[in-house]
Structure formats: structure tokens, C-alpha cells
CSV table of C-alpha atoms in Angstrom, one decimal:
chain,number,residue,atom,x,y,z
A,15,UNK,CA,2.3,-6.0,21.2
A,16,UNK,CA,2.5,-3.0,18.8
A,17,UNK,CA,6.0,-4.0,17.7
A,18,UNK,CA,4.8,-7.5,17.0
A,19,UNK,CA,1.8,-6.4,14.9
A,20,UNK,CA,4.0,-3.9,13.1
A,21,UNK,CA,6.5,-6.7,12.3
A,22,UNK,CA,3.7,-8.8,11.0
A,23,UNK,CA,2.5,-6.0,8.7
A,24,UNK,CA,6.1,-5.6,7.4
A,25,UNK,CA,6.3,-9.3,6.7
A,26,UNK,CA,3.0,-9.2,4.9
A,27,UNK,CA,4.2,-6.2,2.8
A,28,UNK,CA,7.2,-8.2,1.8
A,29,UNK,CA,5.1,-11.2,0.8
A,30,UNK,CA,2.6,-9.0,-1.2
A,31,UNK,CA,5.7,-7.4,-2.9
A,32,UNK,CA,6.9,-10.9,-3.9
A,33,UNK,CA,3.6,-11.8,-5.4
A,34,UNK,CA,3.5,-8.6,-7.5
A,35,UNK,CA,7.1,-9.3,-8.5
A,36,UNK,CA,6.0,-12.7,-9.8
A,37,UNK,CA,3.1,-11.2,-11.7
A,38,UNK,CA,5.5,-8.7,-13.2
A,39,UNK,CA,7.9,-11.4,-14.3
A,40,UNK,CA,5.0,-13.3,-15.9
A,41,UNK,CA,3.2,-10.5,-17.6
A,42,UNK,CA,6.1,-7.9,-18.0
A,43,UNK,CA,3.4,-5.3,-17.0
A,44,UNK,CA,5.0,-2.3,-15.3
A,45,UNK,CA,1.9,-1.9,-13.2
A,46,UNK,CA,2.9,-4.9,-11.1
A,47,UNK,CA,6.5,-3.7,-10.9
A,48,UNK,CA,5.3,-0.4,-9.3
A,49,UNK,CA,3.1,-2.4,-6.9
A,50,UNK,CA,6.0,-4.6,-5.8
A,51,UNK,CA,8.2,-1.5,-5.3
A,52,UNK,CA,5.5,0.2,-3.3
A,53,UNK,CA,4.9,-2.7,-0.9
A,54,UNK,CA,8.6,-3.1,-0.3
A,55,UNK,CA,8.8,0.6,0.5
A,56,UNK,CA,6.0,0.1,3.0
A,57,UNK,CA,8.0,-2.7,4.6
A,58,UNK,CA,11.0,-0.5,4.7
A,59,UNK,CA,8.9,2.2,6.4
A,60,UNK,CA,8.0,-0.2,9.2
A,61,UNK,CA,11.7,-1.2,9.5
A,62,UNK,CA,12.9,2.4,9.8
A,63,UNK,CA,10.1,3.2,12.3
A,64,UNK,CA,11.3,0.3,14.5
A,65,UNK,CA,14.9,1.5,14.3
A,66,UNK,CA,13.8,5.1,15.1
A,67,UNK,CA,11.6,4.0,18.0
A,68,UNK,CA,12.7,6.7,20.4
A,69,UNK,CA,14.0,9.2,17.9
A,70,UNK,CA,13.0,12.8,17.6
A,71,UNK,CA,10.4,14.2,15.2
A,72,UNK,CA,12.5,15.1,12.1
A,73,UNK,CA,13.8,11.5,11.7
A,74,UNK,CA,10.3,10.1,12.0
A,75,UNK,CA,9.3,12.5,9.3
A,76,UNK,CA,11.8,10.9,6.9
A,77,UNK,CA,10.2,7.5,7.7
A,78,UNK,CA,6.8,8.8,6.8
A,79,UNK,CA,8.2,10.2,3.6
A,80,UNK,CA,9.0,6.6,2.6
A,81,UNK,CA,5.4,5.7,3.3
A,82,UNK,CA,4.2,8.6,1.3
A,83,UNK,CA,6.4,7.7,-1.6
A,84,UNK,CA,4.9,4.2,-1.6
A,85,UNK,CA,1.4,5.6,-2.0
A,86,UNK,CA,2.6,8.0,-4.7
A,87,UNK,CA,4.1,5.0,-6.6
A,88,UNK,CA,0.7,3.2,-6.5
A,89,UNK,CA,-0.9,6.4,-7.9
A,90,UNK,CA,1.8,6.5,-10.6
A,91,UNK,CA,1.1,2.8,-11.4
A,92,UNK,CA,-2.6,3.5,-11.8
A,93,UNK,CA,-2.1,6.7,-14.0
A,94,UNK,CA,0.5,4.8,-16.1
A,95,UNK,CA,-1.9,1.9,-16.6
A,96,UNK,CA,-4.7,4.2,-17.7
A,97,UNK,CA,-2.4,6.0,-20.1
A,98,UNK,CA,-1.2,2.8,-21.7
A,99,UNK,CA,-4.5,0.9,-22.0
A,100,UNK,CA,-6.1,3.0,-24.8
A,101,UNK,CA,-3.0,2.7,-26.9
A,102,UNK,CA,-2.4,-1.1,-26.5
A,103,UNK,CA,-6.2,-1.8,-26.1
A,104,UNK,CA,-7.1,-5.0,-24.3
A,105,UNK,CA,-3.6,-6.6,-24.7
A,106,UNK,CA,-2.2,-5.1,-21.5
A,107,UNK,CA,-5.2,-5.3,-19.3
A,108,UNK,CA,-4.7,-6.1,-15.6
A,109,UNK,CA,-5.1,-9.9,-15.5
A,110,UNK,CA,-4.0,-12.3,-12.9
A,111,UNK,CA,-1.5,-14.6,-14.7
A,112,UNK,CA,-2.6,-18.1,-14.8
A,113,UNK,CA,-0.2,-20.9,-14.2
B,11,UNK,CA,9.1,21.1,11.7
B,12,UNK,CA,5.9,19.9,13.3
B,13,UNK,CA,3.8,21.5,10.5
B,14,UNK,CA,5.9,19.7,7.9
B,15,UNK,CA,5.3,16.4,9.6
B,16,UNK,CA,1.6,17.2,9.8
B,17,UNK,CA,1.6,17.9,6.1
B,18,UNK,CA,3.3,14.5,5.4
B,19,UNK,CA,0.7,12.7,7.6
B,20,UNK,CA,-2.1,14.5,5.7
B,21,UNK,CA,-0.6,13.7,2.3
B,22,UNK,CA,-0.3,10.0,3.3
B,23,UNK,CA,-4.0,10.0,4.2
B,24,UNK,CA,-4.9,11.8,1.0
B,25,UNK,CA,-2.8,9.6,-1.3
B,26,UNK,CA,-3.9,6.3,0.2
B,27,UNK,CA,-7.5,7.4,-0.1
B,28,UNK,CA,-7.0,8.3,-3.7
B,29,UNK,CA,-5.4,4.9,-4.3
B,30,UNK,CA,-8.4,3.2,-2.7
B,31,UNK,CA,-10.9,5.2,-4.8
B,32,UNK,CA,-9.0,4.7,-8.1
B,33,UNK,CA,-8.6,1.0,-7.5
B,34,UNK,CA,-12.3,0.6,-6.6
B,35,UNK,CA,-13.1,2.5,-9.8
B,36,UNK,CA,-10.8,0.1,-11.7
B,37,UNK,CA,-12.6,-2.8,-10.2
B,38,UNK,CA,-16.0,-1.4,-11.2
B,39,UNK,CA,-14.7,-1.1,-14.8
B,40,UNK,CA,-13.2,-4.5,-15.2
B,41,UNK,CA,-14.0,-7.0,-12.5
B,42,UNK,CA,-10.6,-8.4,-11.9
B,43,UNK,CA,-10.5,-10.0,-8.4
B,44,UNK,CA,-7.0,-8.7,-7.8
B,45,UNK,CA,-8.2,-5.1,-8.1
B,46,UNK,CA,-10.9,-5.8,-5.5
B,47,UNK,CA,-8.3,-7.2,-3.0
B,48,UNK,CA,-5.9,-4.3,-3.7
B,49,UNK,CA,-8.7,-1.7,-3.2
B,50,UNK,CA,-9.8,-3.4,0.1
B,51,UNK,CA,-6.1,-3.2,1.2
B,52,UNK,CA,-5.9,0.5,0.4
B,53,UNK,CA,-9.3,1.2,2.1
B,54,UNK,CA,-7.6,-0.3,5.2
B,55,UNK,CA,-4.4,1.7,4.7
B,56,UNK,CA,-6.5,4.9,4.2
B,57,UNK,CA,-8.3,4.1,7.5
B,58,UNK,CA,-4.8,3.5,9.0
B,59,UNK,CA,-3.5,6.9,7.8
B,60,UNK,CA,-6.7,8.7,8.9
B,61,UNK,CA,-6.3,7.3,12.3
B,62,UNK,CA,-2.7,8.5,12.2
B,63,UNK,CA,-3.9,12.0,11.4
B,64,UNK,CA,-6.4,11.9,14.2
B,65,UNK,CA,-3.8,10.4,16.6
B,66,UNK,CA,-0.9,12.8,15.9
B,67,UNK,CA,-2.5,15.9,14.5
B,68,UNK,CA,-6.0,16.3,15.8
B,69,UNK,CA,-5.6,14.7,19.2
B,70,UNK,CA,-1.9,14.5,19.9
B,71,UNK,CA,-0.9,11.4,21.9
B,72,UNK,CA,-0.1,7.8,21.3
B,73,UNK,CA,-3.5,6.4,22.2
B,74,UNK,CA,-4.5,5.0,18.9
B,75,UNK,CA,-1.3,3.1,18.0
B,76,UNK,CA,-2.9,-0.3,18.6
B,77,UNK,CA,-5.9,0.5,16.3
B,78,UNK,CA,-3.5,2.0,13.7
B,79,UNK,CA,-1.4,-1.2,13.7
B,80,UNK,CA,-4.5,-3.4,13.6
B,81,UNK,CA,-6.0,-1.6,10.7
B,82,UNK,CA,-2.7,-1.9,8.8
B,83,UNK,CA,-2.6,-5.6,9.7
B,84,UNK,CA,-6.2,-6.2,8.5
B,85,UNK,CA,-5.5,-4.3,5.3
B,86,UNK,CA,-2.3,-6.3,4.4
B,87,UNK,CA,-3.8,-9.6,5.6
B,88,UNK,CA,-6.8,-9.1,3.2
B,89,UNK,CA,-4.5,-8.4,0.3
B,90,UNK,CA,-2.2,-11.4,0.9
B,91,UNK,CA,-5.2,-13.6,1.5
B,92,UNK,CA,-6.6,-12.4,-1.9
B,93,UNK,CA,-3.2,-12.9,-3.6
B,94,UNK,CA,-2.9,-16.5,-2.3
B,95,UNK,CA,-6.5,-17.3,-3.0
B,96,UNK,CA,-6.9,-15.9,-6.5
B,97,UNK,CA,-3.5,-16.4,-8.1
B,98,UNK,CA,-3.8,-20.2,-8.1
């Protein structure tokens, strides 16, 4: 059951990453690029965790470092966005690209 | 080694909580729906990481694994729902 849910979460992470990749391609806003990378890292974390199911602690630590990196990437994205917005004003605001 | 792992678990919880707070603040500033869905996702992921800390650091054992996975699933499901719903 847990493996199944974890697999679903990994798949959803990949899908979310794809959406952010599409937004990045449309707007060329780095913010979305960081988000796409972060969600794919989360999916990678789930994959590594599954491969290390019965492994010892130090390997699992590495898997959680991937997860940590993905959250740090989101923080970098937010800080980067806040640094850029005053310079470029409203032009680069976070907006959902319309079709 | 265990203390190092604990530090990483605590950092995961702290960073995901910071993401949730910053994204919610961003949503309060400019009401972009995508920011709301993202912040809801990170609230869920923060809960997920706090449960991880409770599970592995405070009360060692694997008892909360199902709840951890479910909180992660709810968080990502909310985000993908928002992405599908709002990007059209």
C-alpha cells in the first residue's frame, strides 16, 4: 500500500514538473524552471527511496538530501523572483500563461 | 551518522515550511491562483516532513509511514488539480 501511494506521489511530481516546464517554455521565466527541476527531484527522491527500501541509514540520508535540495531550489526560485521583480517591474510577474 | 540524518530531516521540515509561508505571502500580495495551489501543496509537504521528524526523530519507528505518504499524496494531488484546472 505504501509503495503504491509513494509511486502515485512520484508520478504526480513528474506531472507537476511537466506543467512547470510548459509554463517555463511559454514565459521564459526562470521561476517555473526552478519549480520544474524541484518537482522532478522530488520524484527522483521517491525513486531512490524505493530502490533503497532495505538499505542502511547512510544511503537513505543521501535520498533525503535530494528531497532537501528540491525544497532549497523552491526557496531559490522565490528569492530569485523577488530580486528580479523590482528591476523589471510588472513585466515578469508570475502569471499563468494563457493559451 | 544518525545525528546527521536527523539534521537533514529537520532541514527538510524547515525548508518546506519556509516555502509554504513564502508562497502564501506571495499569494497574499498578488492573487495568482497558481500561487495558492503551490502554497497548499507546500503546506501538505511541510506536514509530510513534520510527520517524518515525529516518526523518525521524536518517536523512532515506522508507524506513521501511511500518514506521511497520504499527506504527500494529498499535497501533490491538490497541486496537479490546480495546475489542470487553472492553466486552461
